[in-house]
């Protein structure tokens, strides 16, 4: 049965269903129980934003509150995965990855390769990404491109509750390390989600709107900005946009992107990450190389500026790509085509 | 108000539809129309389809604009005989108020779909209309109650209409403990028990037709009549590649061309339709359930149960409807029962004839089930 639930509830439900289905699924993280051993633990907080609330009451000591040491518990999760468990580790904010990066990129990402395909590392690292939460430069970054750089990691960043649940269940069942990025400003966004377990395969983008004039590619929160822009473009200028939600960044669904650009001839990529060596540059470069003949104008990129995330709320609001910026970028692809 | 003035309104297709996009006028203003003429084309988030005229006369006003979205029951155009004065038509248009969507007020209180617990698991269903004359709609393999999108409202003119999701399908429990017609027919009877229906007219599409036949043979007192639409159970041929492909399809790319085989006009299969089927197929247990049912009923590209002979002997009142260009079960099966059934093969329709030729199918069924 299907009902409307939030992104946050969808994540909680996916974890609950997989912990119920598979006893090898365990969780580690800072405050995911909410103060182990404290009175009232059944009703404990459940993570900094309450995503894991209630899971300790159901699954007990299969949830482990860890010391504030990402180096230790991310490493422990990866080691447990190599030894046959399916750990889901919560790296509270992706910004904290620096102190455990060796464990992720030099260990987890390499095991399958270094052991001749014999080692499996079915670990999921859930982590909050993105700006707009008034949490300043060290708790707000969109660091997805750091991980797509690395072969051996799967990188996921859903834009809605339905995808979040299906992709997280897929991530837990996957035999490779998965970096699962949750945009904290999407946590309260609701949509129709089945109560049952279901999976969404990695490497399949979602075409969230169909149009013939321009292709807008995005992922995570900015998918919604792209959709707002598409609505404005259709109403004001009768420009119909194809909007593609990548959903999974590694592996990435090049076929869907190319198919769309071959239809529209125009590409705008919207990425909340900083502009250099980002998902935006990756998609723009790939399309330029593989569909150059189809392009009627230079690909446009709408990204955050090359600065840290500002603490000033008014500056932070300008930092994340806006729908207006997407509309303007689409305008550039059309204007150039007209001029040519 | 002049009763000869008939509004053309945005239709309500399915329980969840609240608005639709007008995508084309199929008649110019001033054109003469008869009942059943295709007047406008409408796109919803589920499907594209045409609206047929419910009256004869002249298309006097074109109000809806191409490409614009209108709420359900909004005025799109006006049909009236030539002798109705212009002023009366203008007054009709000026006075027309779009009725408030019934879903909006009752959204919180009454769910759009209901669930009932049976020995065959929790089953989802929809109910429309009222009265003792009960019509039960049974979808086909891999389908769900939304396959009756264009029928459920219209058929409620004859009484109470139920449409259910079979076990393993739609939003019913994904458990098919015995993949046989007997088991599925027993599930249908259990559903009737659970919702308190003693006897019903069964309308079955495809596999749902074979299930209806089995139910009628096993429990004749519970089945008032049968309507078999593009039905299984009347011959052994079936498109095995479709069945195999549908069960295995894991992506939009694989699924879309398969779903297109269901329709005479493949353009009817839009993104949302494919996405909805994909979302269903990705639920844990669905692939196993479908594989089991396919193995039980459609093994090696043949139908394992042909009930035509038994049914003929039973003398149950039967209506058979088929889409002429059905690519799943050949339309030739429509004549299997000969004079023992009323038979209609509709051109310009494929396997999903109840969607593609909804107006005509509704007419035929209403005529068949009216007591």
PDB file of C-alpha atoms in Angstrom, chain A residues 1-2 162 173 194 196-201 204-210 253 255-256 259, chain B residues 21 65-66 112 115 122 170-172 174 250-253 271 275 278-280 282-284:
ATOM      1  CA  UNK A   1       0.000   0.000   0.000  1.00  0.00           C
ATOM      2  CA  UNK A   2       1.138   3.495  -0.864  1.00  0.00           C
ATOM      3  CA  UNK A 162      10.293   7.463  -3.205  1.00  0.00           C
ATOM      4  CA  UNK A 173      21.790  -5.072  -0.666  1.00  0.00           C
ATOM      5  CA  UNK A 194       4.846   2.154  -1.060  1.00  0.00           C
ATOM      6  CA  UNK A 196       6.615  -2.490   1.054  1.00  0.00           C
ATOM      7  CA  UNK A 197      10.304  -2.927   0.286  1.00  0.00           C
ATOM      8  CA  UNK A 198      11.365  -2.127  -3.265  1.00  0.00           C
ATOM      9  CA  UNK A 199      14.606  -1.360  -5.024  1.00  0.00           C
ATOM     10  CA  UNK A 200      15.676   1.102  -7.698  1.00  0.00           C
ATOM     11  CA  UNK A 201      18.661  -0.110  -9.720  1.00  0.00           C
ATOM     12  CA  UNK A 204      19.188   4.584 -14.058  1.00  0.00           C
ATOM     13  CA  UNK A 205      18.363   8.279 -14.301  1.00  0.00           C
ATOM     14  CA  UNK A 206      14.789   9.445 -13.937  1.00  0.00           C
ATOM     15  CA  UNK A 207      13.236  11.666 -16.583  1.00  0.00           C
ATOM     16  CA  UNK A 208      11.064  13.811 -14.324  1.00  0.00           C
ATOM     17  CA  UNK A 209       9.671  16.048 -17.032  1.00  0.00           C
ATOM     18  CA  UNK A 210       9.571  15.702 -20.795  1.00  0.00           C
ATOM     19  CA  UNK A 253      23.231   6.870 -16.791  1.00  0.00           C
ATOM     20  CA  UNK A 255      22.441   6.822 -22.236  1.00  0.00           C
ATOM     21  CA  UNK A 256      19.505   8.788 -20.870  1.00  0.00           C
ATOM     22  CA  UNK A 259      19.312  10.392 -25.756  1.00  0.00           C
TER      23      UNK A 259
ATOM     24  CA  UNK B  21      -4.310  18.890 -20.213  1.00  0.00           C
ATOM     25  CA  UNK B  65      -7.323  26.058 -25.378  1.00  0.00           C
ATOM     26  CA  UNK B  66      -4.821  23.542 -26.665  1.00  0.00           C
ATOM     27  CA  UNK B 112      -9.449   6.964  -2.617  1.00  0.00           C
ATOM     28  CA  UNK B 115      -8.304  -2.378   1.615  1.00  0.00           C
ATOM     29  CA  UNK B 122      -4.888  -7.882   2.096  1.00  0.00           C
ATOM     30  CA  UNK B 170      -1.201  -3.534  -7.689  1.00  0.00           C
ATOM     31  CA  UNK B 171      -1.225  -2.694  -4.006  1.00  0.00           C
ATOM     32  CA  UNK B 172      -2.595  -6.016  -2.794  1.00  0.00           C
ATOM     33  CA  UNK B 174       2.389  -9.816  -3.069  1.00  0.00           C
ATOM     34  CA  UNK B 250      13.838  -4.182 -15.183  1.00  0.00           C
ATOM     35  CA  UNK B 251      14.136  -0.738 -16.745  1.00  0.00           C
ATOM     36  CA  UNK B 252      12.007   1.838 -18.541  1.00  0.00           C
ATOM     37  CA  UNK B 253      13.958   1.099 -21.704  1.00  0.00           C
ATOM     38  CA  UNK B 271       6.175   8.191 -19.241  1.00  0.00           C
ATOM     39  CA  UNK B 275       6.856   4.567 -14.422  1.00  0.00           C
ATOM     40  CA  UNK B 278       7.970  -0.063 -13.130  1.00  0.00           C
ATOM     41  CA  UNK B 279       7.280   1.075  -9.566  1.00  0.00           C
ATOM     42  CA  UNK B 280       4.972  -1.913  -9.113  1.00  0.00           C
ATOM     43  CA  UNK B 282      10.242  -3.143  -8.300  1.00  0.00           C
ATOM     44  CA  UNK B 283       8.396  -4.068  -5.103  1.00  0.00           C
ATOM     45  CA  UNK B 284       9.862  -7.072  -3.300  1.00  0.00           C
TER      46      UNK B 284
END
